[in-house]
Short mmCIF file of N, CA and C in Angstrom, two decimals:
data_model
loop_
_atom_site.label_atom_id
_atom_site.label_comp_id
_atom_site.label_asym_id
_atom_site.label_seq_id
_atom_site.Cartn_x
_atom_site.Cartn_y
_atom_site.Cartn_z
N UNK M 1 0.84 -1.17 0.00
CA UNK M 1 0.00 0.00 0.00
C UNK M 1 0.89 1.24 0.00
N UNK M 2 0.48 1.80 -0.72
CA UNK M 2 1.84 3.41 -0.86
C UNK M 2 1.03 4.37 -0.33
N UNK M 3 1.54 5.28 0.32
CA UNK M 3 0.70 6.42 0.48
C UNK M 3 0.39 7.53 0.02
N UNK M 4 -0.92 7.63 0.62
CA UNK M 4 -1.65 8.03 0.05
C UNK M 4 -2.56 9.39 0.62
N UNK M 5 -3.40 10.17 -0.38
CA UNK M 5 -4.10 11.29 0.25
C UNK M 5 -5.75 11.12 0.03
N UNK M 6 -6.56 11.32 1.07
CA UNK M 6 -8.20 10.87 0.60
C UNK M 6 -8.60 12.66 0.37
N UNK M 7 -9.01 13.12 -0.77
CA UNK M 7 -9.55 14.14 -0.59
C UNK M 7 -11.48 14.28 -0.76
N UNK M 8 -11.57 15.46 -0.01
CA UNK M 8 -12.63 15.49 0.11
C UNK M 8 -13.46 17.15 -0.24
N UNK M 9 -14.75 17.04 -0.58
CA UNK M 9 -15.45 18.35 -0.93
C UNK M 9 -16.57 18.22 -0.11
N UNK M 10 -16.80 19.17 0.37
CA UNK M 10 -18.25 19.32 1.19
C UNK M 10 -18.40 17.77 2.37
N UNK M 11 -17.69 17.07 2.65
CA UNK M 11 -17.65 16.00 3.50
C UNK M 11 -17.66 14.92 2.88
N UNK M 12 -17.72 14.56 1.56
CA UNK M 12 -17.66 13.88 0.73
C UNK M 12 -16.52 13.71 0.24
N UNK M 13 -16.10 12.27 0.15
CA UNK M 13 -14.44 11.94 -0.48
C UNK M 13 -15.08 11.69 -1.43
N UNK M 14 -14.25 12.62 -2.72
CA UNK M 14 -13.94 12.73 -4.15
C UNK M 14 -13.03 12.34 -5.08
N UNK M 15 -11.93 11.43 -4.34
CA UNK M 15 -10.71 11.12 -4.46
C UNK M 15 -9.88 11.03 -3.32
N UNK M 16 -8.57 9.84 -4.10
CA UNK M 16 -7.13 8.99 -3.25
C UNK M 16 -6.59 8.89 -4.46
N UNK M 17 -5.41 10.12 -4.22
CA UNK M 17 -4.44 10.29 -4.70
C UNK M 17 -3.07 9.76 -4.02
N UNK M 18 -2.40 8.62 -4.61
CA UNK M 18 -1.15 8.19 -4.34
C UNK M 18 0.07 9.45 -4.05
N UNK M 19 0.96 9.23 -3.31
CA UNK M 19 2.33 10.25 -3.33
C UNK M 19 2.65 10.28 -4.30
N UNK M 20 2.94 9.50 -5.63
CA UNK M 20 3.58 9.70 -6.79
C UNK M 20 2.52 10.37 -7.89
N UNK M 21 1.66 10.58 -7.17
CA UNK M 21 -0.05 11.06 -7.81
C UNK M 21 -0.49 10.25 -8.68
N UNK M 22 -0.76 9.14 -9.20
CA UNK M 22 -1.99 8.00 -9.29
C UNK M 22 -2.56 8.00 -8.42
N UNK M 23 -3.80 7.47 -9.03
CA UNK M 23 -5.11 7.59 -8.59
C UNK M 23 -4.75 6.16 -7.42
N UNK M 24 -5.42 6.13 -6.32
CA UNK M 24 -5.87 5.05 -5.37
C UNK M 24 -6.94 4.68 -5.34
N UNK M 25 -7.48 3.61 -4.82
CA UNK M 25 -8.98 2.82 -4.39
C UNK M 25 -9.51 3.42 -5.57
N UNK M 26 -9.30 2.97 -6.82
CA UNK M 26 -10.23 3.00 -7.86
C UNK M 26 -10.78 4.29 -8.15
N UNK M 27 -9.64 5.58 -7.62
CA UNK M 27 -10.10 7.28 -8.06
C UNK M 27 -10.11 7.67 -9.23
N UNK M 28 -11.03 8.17 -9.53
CA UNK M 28 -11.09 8.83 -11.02
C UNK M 28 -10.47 10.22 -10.74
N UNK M 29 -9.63 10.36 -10.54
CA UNK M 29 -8.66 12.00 -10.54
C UNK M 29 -9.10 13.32 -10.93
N UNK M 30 -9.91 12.37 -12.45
CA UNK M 30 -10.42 13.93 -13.39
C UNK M 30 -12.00 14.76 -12.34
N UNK M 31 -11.63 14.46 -11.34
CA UNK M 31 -12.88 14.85 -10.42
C UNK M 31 -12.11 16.02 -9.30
N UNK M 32 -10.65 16.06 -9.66
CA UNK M 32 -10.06 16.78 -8.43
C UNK M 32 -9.32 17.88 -9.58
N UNK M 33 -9.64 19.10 -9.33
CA UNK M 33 -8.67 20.17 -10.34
C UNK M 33 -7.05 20.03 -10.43
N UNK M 34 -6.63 20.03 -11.63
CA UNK M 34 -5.02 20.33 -11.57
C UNK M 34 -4.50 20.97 -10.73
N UNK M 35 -5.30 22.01 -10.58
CA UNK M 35 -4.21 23.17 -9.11
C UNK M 35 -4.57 21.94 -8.05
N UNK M 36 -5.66 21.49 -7.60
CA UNK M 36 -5.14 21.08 -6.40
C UNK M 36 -4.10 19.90 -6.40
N UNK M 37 -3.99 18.80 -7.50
CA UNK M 37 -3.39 18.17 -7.09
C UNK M 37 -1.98 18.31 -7.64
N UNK M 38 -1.42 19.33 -8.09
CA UNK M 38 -0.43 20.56 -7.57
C UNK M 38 0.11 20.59 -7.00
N UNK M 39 -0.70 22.17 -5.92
CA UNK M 39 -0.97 21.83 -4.53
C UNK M 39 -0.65 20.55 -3.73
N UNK M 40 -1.35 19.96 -3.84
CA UNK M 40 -0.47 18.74 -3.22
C UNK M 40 0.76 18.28 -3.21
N UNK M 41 0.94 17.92 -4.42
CA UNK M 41 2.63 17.86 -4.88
C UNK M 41 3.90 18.48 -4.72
N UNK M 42 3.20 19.78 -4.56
CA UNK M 42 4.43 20.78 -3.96
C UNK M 42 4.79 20.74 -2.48
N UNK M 43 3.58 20.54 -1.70
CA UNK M 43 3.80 20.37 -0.43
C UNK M 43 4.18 19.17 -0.11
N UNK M 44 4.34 18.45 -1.06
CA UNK M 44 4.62 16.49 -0.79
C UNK M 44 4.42 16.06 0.29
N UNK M 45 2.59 16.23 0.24
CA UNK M 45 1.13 15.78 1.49
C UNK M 45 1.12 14.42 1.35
N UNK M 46 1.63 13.63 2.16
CA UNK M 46 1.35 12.27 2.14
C UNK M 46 0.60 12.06 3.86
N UNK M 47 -0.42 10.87 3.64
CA UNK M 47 -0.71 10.39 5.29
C UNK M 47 0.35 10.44 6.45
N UNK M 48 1.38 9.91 5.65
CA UNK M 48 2.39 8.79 6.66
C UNK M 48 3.13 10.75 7.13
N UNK M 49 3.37 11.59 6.36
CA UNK M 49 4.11 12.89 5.87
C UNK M 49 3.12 13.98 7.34
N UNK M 50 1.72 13.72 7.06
CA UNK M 50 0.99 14.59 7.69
C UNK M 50 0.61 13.79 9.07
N UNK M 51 0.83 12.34 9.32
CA UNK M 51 0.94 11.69 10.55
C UNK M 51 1.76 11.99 11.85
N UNK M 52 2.93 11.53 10.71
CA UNK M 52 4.38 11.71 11.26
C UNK M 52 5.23 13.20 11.91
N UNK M 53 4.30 14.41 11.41
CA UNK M 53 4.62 15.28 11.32
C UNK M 53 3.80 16.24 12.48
N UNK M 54 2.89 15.84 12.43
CA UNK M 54 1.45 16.27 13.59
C UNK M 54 0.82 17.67 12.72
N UNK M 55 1.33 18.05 11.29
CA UNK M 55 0.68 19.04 10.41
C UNK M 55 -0.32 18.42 9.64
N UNK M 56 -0.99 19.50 9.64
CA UNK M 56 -2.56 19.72 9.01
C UNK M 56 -2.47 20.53 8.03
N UNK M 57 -2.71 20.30 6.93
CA UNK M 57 -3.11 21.44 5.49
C UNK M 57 -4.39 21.43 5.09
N UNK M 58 -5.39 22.23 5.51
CA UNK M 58 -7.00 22.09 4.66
C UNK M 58 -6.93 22.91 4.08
N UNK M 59 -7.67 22.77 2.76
CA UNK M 59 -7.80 23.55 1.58
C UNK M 59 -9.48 23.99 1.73
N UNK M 60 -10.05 25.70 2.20
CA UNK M 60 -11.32 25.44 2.02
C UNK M 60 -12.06 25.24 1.39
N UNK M 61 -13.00 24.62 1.35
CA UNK M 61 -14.24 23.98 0.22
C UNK M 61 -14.50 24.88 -0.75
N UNK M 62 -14.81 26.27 -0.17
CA UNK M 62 -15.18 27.32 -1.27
C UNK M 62 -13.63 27.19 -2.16
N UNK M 63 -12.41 27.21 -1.77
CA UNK M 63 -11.35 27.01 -3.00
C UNK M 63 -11.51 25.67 -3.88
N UNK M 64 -12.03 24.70 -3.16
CA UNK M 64 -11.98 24.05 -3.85
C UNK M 64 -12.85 23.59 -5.25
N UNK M 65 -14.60 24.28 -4.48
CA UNK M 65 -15.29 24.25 -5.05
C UNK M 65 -15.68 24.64 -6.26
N UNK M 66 -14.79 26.31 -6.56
CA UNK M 66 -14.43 27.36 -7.13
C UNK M 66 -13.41 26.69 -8.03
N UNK M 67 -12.40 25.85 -7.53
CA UNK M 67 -11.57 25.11 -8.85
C UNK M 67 -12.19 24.19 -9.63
N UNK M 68 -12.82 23.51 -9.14
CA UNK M 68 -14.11 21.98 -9.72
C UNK M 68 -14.38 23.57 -11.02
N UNK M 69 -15.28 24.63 -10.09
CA UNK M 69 -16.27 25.24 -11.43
C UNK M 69 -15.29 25.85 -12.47
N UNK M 70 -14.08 26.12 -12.21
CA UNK M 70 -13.46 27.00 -13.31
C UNK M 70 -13.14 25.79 -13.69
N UNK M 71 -12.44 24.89 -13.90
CA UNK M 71 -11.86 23.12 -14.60
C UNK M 71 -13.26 22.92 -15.09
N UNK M 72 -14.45 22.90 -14.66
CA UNK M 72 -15.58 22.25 -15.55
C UNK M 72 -15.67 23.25 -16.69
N UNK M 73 -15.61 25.00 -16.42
CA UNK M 73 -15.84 25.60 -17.53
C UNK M 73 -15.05 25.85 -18.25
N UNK M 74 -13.67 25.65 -18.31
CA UNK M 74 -12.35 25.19 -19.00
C UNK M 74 -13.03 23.99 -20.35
N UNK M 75 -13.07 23.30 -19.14
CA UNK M 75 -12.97 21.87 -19.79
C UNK M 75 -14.27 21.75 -21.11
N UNK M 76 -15.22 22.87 -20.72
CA UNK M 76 -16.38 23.33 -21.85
C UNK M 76 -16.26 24.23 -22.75
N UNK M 77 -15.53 24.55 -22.63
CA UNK M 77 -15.27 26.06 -23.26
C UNK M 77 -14.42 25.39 -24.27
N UNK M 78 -12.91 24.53 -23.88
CA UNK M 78 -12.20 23.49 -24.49
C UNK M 78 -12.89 23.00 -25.57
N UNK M 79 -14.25 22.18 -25.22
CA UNK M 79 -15.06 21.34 -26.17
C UNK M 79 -15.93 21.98 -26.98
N UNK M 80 -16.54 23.31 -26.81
CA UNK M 80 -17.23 24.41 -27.72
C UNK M 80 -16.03 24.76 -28.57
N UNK M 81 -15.17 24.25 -28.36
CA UNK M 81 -13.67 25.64 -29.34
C UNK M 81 -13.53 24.45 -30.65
N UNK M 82 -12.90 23.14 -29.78
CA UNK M 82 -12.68 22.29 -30.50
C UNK M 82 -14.01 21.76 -31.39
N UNK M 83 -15.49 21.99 -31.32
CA UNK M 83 -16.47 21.76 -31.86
C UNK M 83 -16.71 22.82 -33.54
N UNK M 84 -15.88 24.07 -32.62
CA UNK M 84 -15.89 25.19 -33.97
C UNK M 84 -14.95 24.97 -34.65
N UNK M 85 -13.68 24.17 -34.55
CA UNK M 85 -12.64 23.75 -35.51
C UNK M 85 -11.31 24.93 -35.00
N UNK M 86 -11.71 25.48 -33.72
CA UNK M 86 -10.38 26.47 -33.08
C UNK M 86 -9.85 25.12 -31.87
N UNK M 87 -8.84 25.40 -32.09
CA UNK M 87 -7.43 24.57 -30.86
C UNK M 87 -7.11 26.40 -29.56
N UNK M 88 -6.97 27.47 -29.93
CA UNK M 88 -6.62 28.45 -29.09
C UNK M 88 -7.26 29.74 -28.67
N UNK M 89 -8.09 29.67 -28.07
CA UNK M 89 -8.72 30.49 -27.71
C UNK M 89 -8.53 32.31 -27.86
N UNK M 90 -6.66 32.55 -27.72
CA UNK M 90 -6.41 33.51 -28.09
C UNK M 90 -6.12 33.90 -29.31
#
């Protein structure tokens, strides 16, 4: 078992992200924004890391929630562009 991070939105786990960042327990990733799992990476947040350590990092929900909506309207905006035959928005 490698370790690992359970994240969560509104009290709800949304994802388990491995230390090397793969997905764990069968996570679909594309459910957690790039910045956060980032974020994560930079701080190299592992269980055993945030156990061992007696530190706490919460990210609040409204940031997080706020990344989900800008990555969903990315990720639409992406598929309206590529639907009109544009790759760059600028």
């Amino acid at each position: 078992m490698k370790d690992h991070n359970h994240i969560h939105l509104h009290g709800y786990e949304i994802a388990v992200v491995n230390n090397d960042g793969s997905p764990s327990h069968n996570s679909d990733l594309s459910k957690v924004p790039s910045r956060v799992l980032s974020w994560m990476k930079d701080k190299k947040l592992t269980e055993s890391y945030l156990q061992n350590d007696m530190l706490t990092e919460r990210v609040p929900a409204a940031v997080i929630t706020e990344a989900v909506r800008h990555e969903t309207g990315m990720t639409k905006a992406e598929a309206l562009l590529s639907k009109m035959g544009q790759s760059d928005p600028d």
